[in-house]
Tab-separated table of C-alpha atoms and ligand atoms in Angstrom:
chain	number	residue	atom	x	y	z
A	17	UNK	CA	-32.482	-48.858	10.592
A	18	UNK	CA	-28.802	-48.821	11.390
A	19	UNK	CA	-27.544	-51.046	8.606
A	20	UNK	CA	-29.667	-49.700	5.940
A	21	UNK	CA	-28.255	-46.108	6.790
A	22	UNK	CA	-24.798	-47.023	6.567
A	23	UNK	CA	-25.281	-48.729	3.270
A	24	UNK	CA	-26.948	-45.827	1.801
A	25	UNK	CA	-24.179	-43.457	3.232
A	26	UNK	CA	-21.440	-45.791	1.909
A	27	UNK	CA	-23.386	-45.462	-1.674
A	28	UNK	CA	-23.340	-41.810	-1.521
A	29	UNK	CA	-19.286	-41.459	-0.745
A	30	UNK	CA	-18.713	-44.037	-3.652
A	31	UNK	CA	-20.985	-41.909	-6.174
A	32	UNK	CA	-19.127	-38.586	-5.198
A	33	UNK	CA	-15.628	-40.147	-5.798
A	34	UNK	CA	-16.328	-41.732	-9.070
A	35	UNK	CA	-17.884	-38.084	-10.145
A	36	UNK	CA	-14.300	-36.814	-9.451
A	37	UNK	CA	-12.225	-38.911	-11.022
A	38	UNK	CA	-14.007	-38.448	-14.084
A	39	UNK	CA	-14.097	-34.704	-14.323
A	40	UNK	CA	-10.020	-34.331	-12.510
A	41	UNK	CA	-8.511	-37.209	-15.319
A	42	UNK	CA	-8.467	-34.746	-18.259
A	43	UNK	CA	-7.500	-31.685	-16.280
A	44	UNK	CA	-4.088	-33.539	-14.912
A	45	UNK	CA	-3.158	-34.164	-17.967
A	46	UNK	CA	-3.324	-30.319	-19.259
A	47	UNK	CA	-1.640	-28.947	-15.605
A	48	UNK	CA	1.727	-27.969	-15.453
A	49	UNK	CA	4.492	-29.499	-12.954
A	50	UNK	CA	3.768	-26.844	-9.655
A	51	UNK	CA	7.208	-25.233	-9.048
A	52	UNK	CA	9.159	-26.603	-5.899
A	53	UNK	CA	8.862	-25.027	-2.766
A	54	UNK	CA	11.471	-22.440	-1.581
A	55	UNK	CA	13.443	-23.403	1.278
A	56	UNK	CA	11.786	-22.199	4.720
A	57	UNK	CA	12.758	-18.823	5.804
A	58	UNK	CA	14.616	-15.414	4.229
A	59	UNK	CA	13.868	-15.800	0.618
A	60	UNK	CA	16.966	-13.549	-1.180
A	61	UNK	CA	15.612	-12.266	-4.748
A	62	UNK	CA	18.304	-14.816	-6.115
A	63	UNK	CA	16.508	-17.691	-4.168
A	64	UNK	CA	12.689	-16.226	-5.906
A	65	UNK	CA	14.767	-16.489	-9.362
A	66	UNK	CA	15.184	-20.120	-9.413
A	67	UNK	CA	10.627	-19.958	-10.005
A	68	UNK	CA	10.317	-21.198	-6.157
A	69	UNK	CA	7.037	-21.012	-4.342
A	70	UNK	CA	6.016	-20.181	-1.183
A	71	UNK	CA	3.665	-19.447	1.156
A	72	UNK	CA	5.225	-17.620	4.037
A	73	UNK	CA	8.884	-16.425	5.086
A	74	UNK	CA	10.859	-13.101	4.638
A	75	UNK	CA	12.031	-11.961	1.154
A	76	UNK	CA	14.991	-9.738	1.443
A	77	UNK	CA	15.073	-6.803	-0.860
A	78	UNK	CA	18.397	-5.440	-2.649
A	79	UNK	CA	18.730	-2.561	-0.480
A	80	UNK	CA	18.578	-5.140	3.057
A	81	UNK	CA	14.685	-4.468	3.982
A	82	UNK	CA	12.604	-7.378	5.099
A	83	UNK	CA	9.246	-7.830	4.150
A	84	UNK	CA	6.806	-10.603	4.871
A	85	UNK	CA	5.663	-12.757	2.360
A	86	UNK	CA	2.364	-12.035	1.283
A	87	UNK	CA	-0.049	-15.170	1.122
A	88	UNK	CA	-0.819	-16.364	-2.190
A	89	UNK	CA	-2.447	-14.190	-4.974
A	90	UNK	CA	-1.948	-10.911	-2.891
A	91	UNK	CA	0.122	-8.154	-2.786
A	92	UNK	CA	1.745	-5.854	-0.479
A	93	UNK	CA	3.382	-2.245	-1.785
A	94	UNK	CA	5.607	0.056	0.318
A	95	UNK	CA	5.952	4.219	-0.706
A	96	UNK	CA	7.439	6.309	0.973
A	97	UNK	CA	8.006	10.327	1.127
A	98	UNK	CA	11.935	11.711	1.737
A	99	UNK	CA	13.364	14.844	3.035
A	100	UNK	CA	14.604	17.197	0.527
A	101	UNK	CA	18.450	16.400	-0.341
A	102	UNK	CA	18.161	12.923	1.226
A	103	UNK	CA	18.208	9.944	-0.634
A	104	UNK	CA	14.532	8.667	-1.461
A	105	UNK	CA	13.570	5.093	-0.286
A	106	UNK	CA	12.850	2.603	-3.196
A	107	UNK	CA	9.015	1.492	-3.889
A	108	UNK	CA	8.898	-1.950	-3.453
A	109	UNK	CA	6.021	-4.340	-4.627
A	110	UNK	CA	6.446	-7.625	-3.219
A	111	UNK	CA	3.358	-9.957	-5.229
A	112	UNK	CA	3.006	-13.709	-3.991
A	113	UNK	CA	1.821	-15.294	-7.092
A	114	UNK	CA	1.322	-18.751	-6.205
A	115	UNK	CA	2.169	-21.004	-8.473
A	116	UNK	CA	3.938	-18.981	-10.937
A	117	UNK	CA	6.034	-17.804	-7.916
A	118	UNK	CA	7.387	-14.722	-6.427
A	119	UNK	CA	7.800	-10.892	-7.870
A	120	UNK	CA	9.762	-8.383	-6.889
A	121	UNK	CA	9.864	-4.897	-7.873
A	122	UNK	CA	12.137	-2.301	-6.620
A	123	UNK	CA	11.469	1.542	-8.266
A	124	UNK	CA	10.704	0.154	-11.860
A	125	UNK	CA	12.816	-2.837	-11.860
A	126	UNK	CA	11.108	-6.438	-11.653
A	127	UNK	CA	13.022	-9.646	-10.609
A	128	UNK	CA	12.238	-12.737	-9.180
A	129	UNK	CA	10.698	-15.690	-11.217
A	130	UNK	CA	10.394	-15.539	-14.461
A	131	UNK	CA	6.504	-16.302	-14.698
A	132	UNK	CA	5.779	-13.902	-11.914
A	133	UNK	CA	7.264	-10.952	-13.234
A	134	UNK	CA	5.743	-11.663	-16.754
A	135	UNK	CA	2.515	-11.439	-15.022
A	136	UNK	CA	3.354	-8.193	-13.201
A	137	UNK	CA	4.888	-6.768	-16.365
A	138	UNK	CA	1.261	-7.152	-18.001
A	139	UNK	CA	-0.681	-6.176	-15.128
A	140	UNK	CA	1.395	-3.064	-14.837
A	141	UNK	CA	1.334	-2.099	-18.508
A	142	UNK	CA	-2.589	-2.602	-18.856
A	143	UNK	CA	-2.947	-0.169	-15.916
A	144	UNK	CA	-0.419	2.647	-17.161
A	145	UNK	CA	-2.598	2.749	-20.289
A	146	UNK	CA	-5.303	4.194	-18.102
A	147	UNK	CA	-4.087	7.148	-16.308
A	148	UNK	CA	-3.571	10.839	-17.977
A	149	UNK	CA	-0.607	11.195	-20.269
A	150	UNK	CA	1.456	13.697	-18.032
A	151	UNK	CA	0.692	16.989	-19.661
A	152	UNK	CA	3.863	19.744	-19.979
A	153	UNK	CA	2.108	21.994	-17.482
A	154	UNK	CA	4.293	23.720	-14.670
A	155	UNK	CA	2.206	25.089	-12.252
A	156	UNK	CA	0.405	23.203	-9.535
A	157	UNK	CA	-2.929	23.904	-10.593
A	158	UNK	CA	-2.500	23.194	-14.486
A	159	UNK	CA	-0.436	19.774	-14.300
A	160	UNK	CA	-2.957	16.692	-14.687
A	161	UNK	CA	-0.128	14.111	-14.315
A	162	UNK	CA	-0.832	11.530	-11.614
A	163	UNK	CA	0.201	7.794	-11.335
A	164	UNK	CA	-1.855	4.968	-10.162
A	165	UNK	CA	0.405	2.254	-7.600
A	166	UNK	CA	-1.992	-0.570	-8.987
A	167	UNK	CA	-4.551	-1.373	-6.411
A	168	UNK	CA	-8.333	0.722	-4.990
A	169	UNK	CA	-10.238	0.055	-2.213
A	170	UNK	CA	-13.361	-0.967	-3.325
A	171	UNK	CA	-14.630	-0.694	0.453
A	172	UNK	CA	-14.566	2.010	3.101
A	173	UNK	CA	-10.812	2.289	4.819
A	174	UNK	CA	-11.515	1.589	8.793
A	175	UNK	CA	-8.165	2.622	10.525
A	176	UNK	CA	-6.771	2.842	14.053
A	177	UNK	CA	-4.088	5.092	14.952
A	178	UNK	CA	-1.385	4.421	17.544
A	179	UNK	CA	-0.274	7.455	19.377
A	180	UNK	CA	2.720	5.935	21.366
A	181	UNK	CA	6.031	7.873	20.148
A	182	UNK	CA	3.972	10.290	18.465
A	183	UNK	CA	5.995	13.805	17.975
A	184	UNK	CA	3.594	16.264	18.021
A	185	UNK	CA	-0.052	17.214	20.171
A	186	UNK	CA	-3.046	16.435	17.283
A	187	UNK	CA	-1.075	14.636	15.227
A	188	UNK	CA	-4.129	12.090	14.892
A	189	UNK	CA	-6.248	15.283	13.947
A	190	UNK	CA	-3.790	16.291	11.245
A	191	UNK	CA	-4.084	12.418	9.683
A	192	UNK	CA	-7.808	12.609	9.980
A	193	UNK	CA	-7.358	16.036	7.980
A	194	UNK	CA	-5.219	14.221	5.785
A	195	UNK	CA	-7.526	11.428	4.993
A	196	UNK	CA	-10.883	13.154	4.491
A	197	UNK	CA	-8.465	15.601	1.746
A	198	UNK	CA	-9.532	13.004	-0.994
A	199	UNK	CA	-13.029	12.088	-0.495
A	200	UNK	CA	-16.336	13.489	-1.388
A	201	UNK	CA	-16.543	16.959	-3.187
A	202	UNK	CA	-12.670	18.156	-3.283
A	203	UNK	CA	-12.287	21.832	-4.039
A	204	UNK	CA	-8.917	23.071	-4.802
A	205	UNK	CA	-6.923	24.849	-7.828
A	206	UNK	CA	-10.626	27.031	-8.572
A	207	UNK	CA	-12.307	23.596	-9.587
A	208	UNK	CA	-14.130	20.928	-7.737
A	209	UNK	CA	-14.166	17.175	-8.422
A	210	UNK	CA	-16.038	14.340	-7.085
A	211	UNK	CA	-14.319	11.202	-5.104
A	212	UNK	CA	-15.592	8.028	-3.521
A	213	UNK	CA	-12.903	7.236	-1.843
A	214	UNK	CA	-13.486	6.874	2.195
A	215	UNK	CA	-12.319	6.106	4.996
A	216	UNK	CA	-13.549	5.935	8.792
A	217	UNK	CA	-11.224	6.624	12.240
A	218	UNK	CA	-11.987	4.037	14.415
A	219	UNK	CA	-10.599	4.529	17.490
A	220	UNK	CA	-6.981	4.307	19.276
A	221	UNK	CA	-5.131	1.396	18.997
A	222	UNK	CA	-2.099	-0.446	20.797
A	223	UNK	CA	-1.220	-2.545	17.639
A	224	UNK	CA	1.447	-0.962	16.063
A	225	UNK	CA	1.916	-0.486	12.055
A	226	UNK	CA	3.173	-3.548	10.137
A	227	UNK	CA	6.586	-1.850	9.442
A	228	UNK	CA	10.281	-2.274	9.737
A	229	UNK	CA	12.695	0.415	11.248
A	230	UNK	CA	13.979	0.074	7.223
A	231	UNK	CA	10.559	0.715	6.256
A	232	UNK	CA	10.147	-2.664	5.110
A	233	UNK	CA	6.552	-3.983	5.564
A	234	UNK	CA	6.168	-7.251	8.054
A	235	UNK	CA	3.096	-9.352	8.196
A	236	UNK	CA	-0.662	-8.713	7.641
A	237	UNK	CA	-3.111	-8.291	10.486
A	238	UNK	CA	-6.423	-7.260	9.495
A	239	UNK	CA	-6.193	-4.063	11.154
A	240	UNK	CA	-5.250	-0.807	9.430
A	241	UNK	CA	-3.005	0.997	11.896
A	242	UNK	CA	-0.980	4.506	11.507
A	243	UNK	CA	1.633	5.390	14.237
A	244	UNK	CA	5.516	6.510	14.571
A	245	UNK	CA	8.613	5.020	14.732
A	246	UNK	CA	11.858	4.725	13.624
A	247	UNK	CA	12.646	4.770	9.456
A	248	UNK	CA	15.730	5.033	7.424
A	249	UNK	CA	17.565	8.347	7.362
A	250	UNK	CA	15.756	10.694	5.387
A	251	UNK	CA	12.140	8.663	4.984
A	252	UNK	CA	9.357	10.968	6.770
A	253	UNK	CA	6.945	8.103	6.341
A	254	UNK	CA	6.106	4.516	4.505
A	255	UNK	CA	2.548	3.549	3.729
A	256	UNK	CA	2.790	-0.413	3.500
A	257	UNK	CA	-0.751	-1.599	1.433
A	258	UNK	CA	-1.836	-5.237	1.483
A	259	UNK	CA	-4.265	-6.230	-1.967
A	260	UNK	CA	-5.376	-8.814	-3.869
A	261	UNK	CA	-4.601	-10.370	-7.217
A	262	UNK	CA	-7.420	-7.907	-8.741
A	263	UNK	CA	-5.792	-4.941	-7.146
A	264	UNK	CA	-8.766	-4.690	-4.198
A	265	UNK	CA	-7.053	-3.022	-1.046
A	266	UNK	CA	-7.974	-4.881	2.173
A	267	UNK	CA	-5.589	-3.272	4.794
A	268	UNK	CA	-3.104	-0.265	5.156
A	269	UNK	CA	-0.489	0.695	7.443
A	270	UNK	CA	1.979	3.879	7.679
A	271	UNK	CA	4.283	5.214	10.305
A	272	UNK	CA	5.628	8.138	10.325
A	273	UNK	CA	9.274	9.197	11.538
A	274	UNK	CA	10.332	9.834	15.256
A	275	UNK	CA	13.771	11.210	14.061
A	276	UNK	CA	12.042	14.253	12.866
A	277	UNK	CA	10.702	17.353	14.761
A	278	UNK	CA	6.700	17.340	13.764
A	279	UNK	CA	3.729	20.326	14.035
A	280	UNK	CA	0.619	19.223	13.755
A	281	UNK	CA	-1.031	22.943	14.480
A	282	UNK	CA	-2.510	25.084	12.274
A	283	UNK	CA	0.711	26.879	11.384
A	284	UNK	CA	4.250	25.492	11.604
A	285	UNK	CA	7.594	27.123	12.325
A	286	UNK	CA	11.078	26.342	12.371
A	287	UNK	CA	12.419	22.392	11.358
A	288	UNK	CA	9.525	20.872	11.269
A	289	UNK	CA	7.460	18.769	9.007
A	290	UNK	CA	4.089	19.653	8.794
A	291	UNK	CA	2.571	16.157	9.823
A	292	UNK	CA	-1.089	17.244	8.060
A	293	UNK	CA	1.007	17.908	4.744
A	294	UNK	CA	3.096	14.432	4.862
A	295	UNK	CA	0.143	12.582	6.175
A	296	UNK	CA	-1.972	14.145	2.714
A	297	UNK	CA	0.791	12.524	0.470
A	298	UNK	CA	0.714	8.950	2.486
A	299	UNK	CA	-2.916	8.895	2.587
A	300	UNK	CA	-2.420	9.343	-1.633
A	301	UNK	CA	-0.210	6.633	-1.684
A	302	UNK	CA	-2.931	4.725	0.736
A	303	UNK	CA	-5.980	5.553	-1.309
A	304	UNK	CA	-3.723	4.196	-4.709
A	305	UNK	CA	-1.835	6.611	-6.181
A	306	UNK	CA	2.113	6.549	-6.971
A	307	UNK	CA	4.372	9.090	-7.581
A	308	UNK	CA	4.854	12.299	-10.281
A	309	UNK	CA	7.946	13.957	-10.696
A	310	UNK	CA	6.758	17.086	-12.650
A	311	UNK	CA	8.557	19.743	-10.364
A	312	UNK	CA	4.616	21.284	-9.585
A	313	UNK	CA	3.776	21.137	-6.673
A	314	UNK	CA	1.855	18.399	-6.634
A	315	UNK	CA	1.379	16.411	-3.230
A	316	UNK	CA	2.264	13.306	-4.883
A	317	UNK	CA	5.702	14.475	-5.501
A	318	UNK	CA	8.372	12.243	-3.946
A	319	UNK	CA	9.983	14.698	-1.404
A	320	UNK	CA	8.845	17.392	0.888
A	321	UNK	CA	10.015	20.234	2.928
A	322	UNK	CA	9.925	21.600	6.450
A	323	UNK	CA	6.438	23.460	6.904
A	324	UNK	CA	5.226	22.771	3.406
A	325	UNK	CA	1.690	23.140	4.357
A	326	UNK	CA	0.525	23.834	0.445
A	327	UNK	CA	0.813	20.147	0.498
A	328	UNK	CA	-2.259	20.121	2.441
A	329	UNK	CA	-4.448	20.724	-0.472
A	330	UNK	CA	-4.688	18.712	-3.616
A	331	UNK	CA	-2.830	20.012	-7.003
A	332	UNK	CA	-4.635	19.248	-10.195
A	333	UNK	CA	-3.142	16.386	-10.845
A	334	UNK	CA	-4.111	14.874	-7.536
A	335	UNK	CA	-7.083	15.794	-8.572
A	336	UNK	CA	-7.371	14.065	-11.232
A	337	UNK	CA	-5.696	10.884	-9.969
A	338	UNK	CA	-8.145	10.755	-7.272
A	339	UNK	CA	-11.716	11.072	-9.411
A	340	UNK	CA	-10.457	8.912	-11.633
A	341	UNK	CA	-9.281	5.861	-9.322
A	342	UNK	CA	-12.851	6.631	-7.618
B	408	LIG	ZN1	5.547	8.939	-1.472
């Protein structure tokens, strides 16, 4: 029985090999040379010009933040909210893709290589087509204008939250506050819409949030973590989102800024920042919305103030944002 097996195995492998050499020999032809590899380790935006690729290291951003290189046809975004008068940490997309290289985009500016930027150019402008033409409203409850950052969870968001440095009693309440603002039925501004958006509080956690003290965003984990630490002067908190090539979410991580005084109780006095209010506007960014500068009120504005607790409810063009990303 032995020999007869071996033969008939030996048959099989041969059969299989000659099936791919006649179904790979045309497609070599058509492929492209793959770029070359970056050299291991910091990857400078100058290196990610010269159409490099790479798998893993740490790309270094203009303004000296580190973030980990995403792997291959994925993503990772960093937003951020300031204190008034303070200067406002850039957005950065950082998009691993593969062969066509690495993109970088800091505010609106893309750099990097060449065919990676193209691709995030397109991707960018078939998205911005899609969300509301900013309407010349002034008043928090008759702008529409939102901005989508490019990526939706098309799954439920299962987080953890790390209380160690944490600068304020029920500051995990005020985040769970935060994150149920912009799911199911969401009344605010006399008007009700409808979101799918969800998320679910898992438990406490001792992993801490995939951030830099620059609010730079370090390497992917799996696990969706919020906690405190320390951010650049000014930044009140940085939601760092991992996604895919098809803009599907698949983890999220924010911390928030020890080097600020914090209330997280139903009214807040004094210096503070009310950590439901901040928490609404990072859970926007976490959900997939960007930025709006109309001057409304709106909680996606860049900046807020001490005690702003308005920005615990949703302006009409959250609203809006929200319903129609889910
Ligand atoms: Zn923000």
């Amino acid at each position: 029985m032995r020999p007869a097996r071996n033969a008939l195995t030996a048959g099989a492998i041969i059969a299989i090999v000659a099936g791919l050499t006649i179904t790979a020999a045309p497609a070599q032809a058509a492929t492209p040379a793959t770029g070359t590899r970056c050299a291991a380790g910091t990857l400078s935006v100058q290196t990610l010009e010269t159409g490099c690729t790479a798998t893993s290291g740490t790309v270094v951003t203009p303004d000296g933040r580190t973030f980990a290189l995403p792997a291959p046809g994925e993503s990772v975004m960093a937003s951020s909210t300031s204190a008034p008068g303070t200067p406002e940490l850039a957005e950065v997309v950082v998009a691993n893709n593969g062969t066509a290289g690495v993109a970088v985009r800091v505010d609106d500016a893309w750099r990097g290589s060449a065919p990676a930027v193209q691709q995030e150019r397109a991707q960018s402008a078939a998205a911005t087509t899609q969300a509301a033409p900013a309407a010349a409203a002034t008043t928090k409850c008759t702008s529409t204008a939102w901005e989508q950052a490019g990526y939706r969870w098309a799954k439920t968001v299962k987080w953890y939250y790390n209380e160690s440095g944490q600068k304020s009693t029920y500051a995990k309440n005020a985040l769970r506050k935060a994150a149920n603002t912009w799911t199911g039925t969401i009344s605010s501004c006399d008007r009700s819409v409808t979101s799918t958006a969800s998320n679910g509080y898992l438990r406490l956690a001792t992993q801490k949030p995939n951030l830099t003290d620059k609010g730079g965003c370090s390497g992917n984990n799996g696990y969706s973590v919020m906690g405190w630490g320390k951010l650049p002067t000014g930044t009140l908190g940085v939601t760092c989102v991992w996604y895919d090539g098809n803009g599907n979410a698949r983890e999220a991580d924010q911390r928030y800024a020890t080097g600020f005084k914090w209330s997280s109780t139903a009214t807040c006095s004094g210096s503070r920042f009310d950590t439901q209010a901040v928490a609404t506007h990072e859970w926007g960014h976490l959900y997939g919305l960007g930025h709006v500068n109309t001057g409304t009120g709106q909680v996606m504005e860049p900046s807020g103030g001490y005690c702003q607790l308005e920005s615990r409810t949703l302006g009409r063009g959250d609203m809006t944002g929200i319903a129609s990303l889910y």
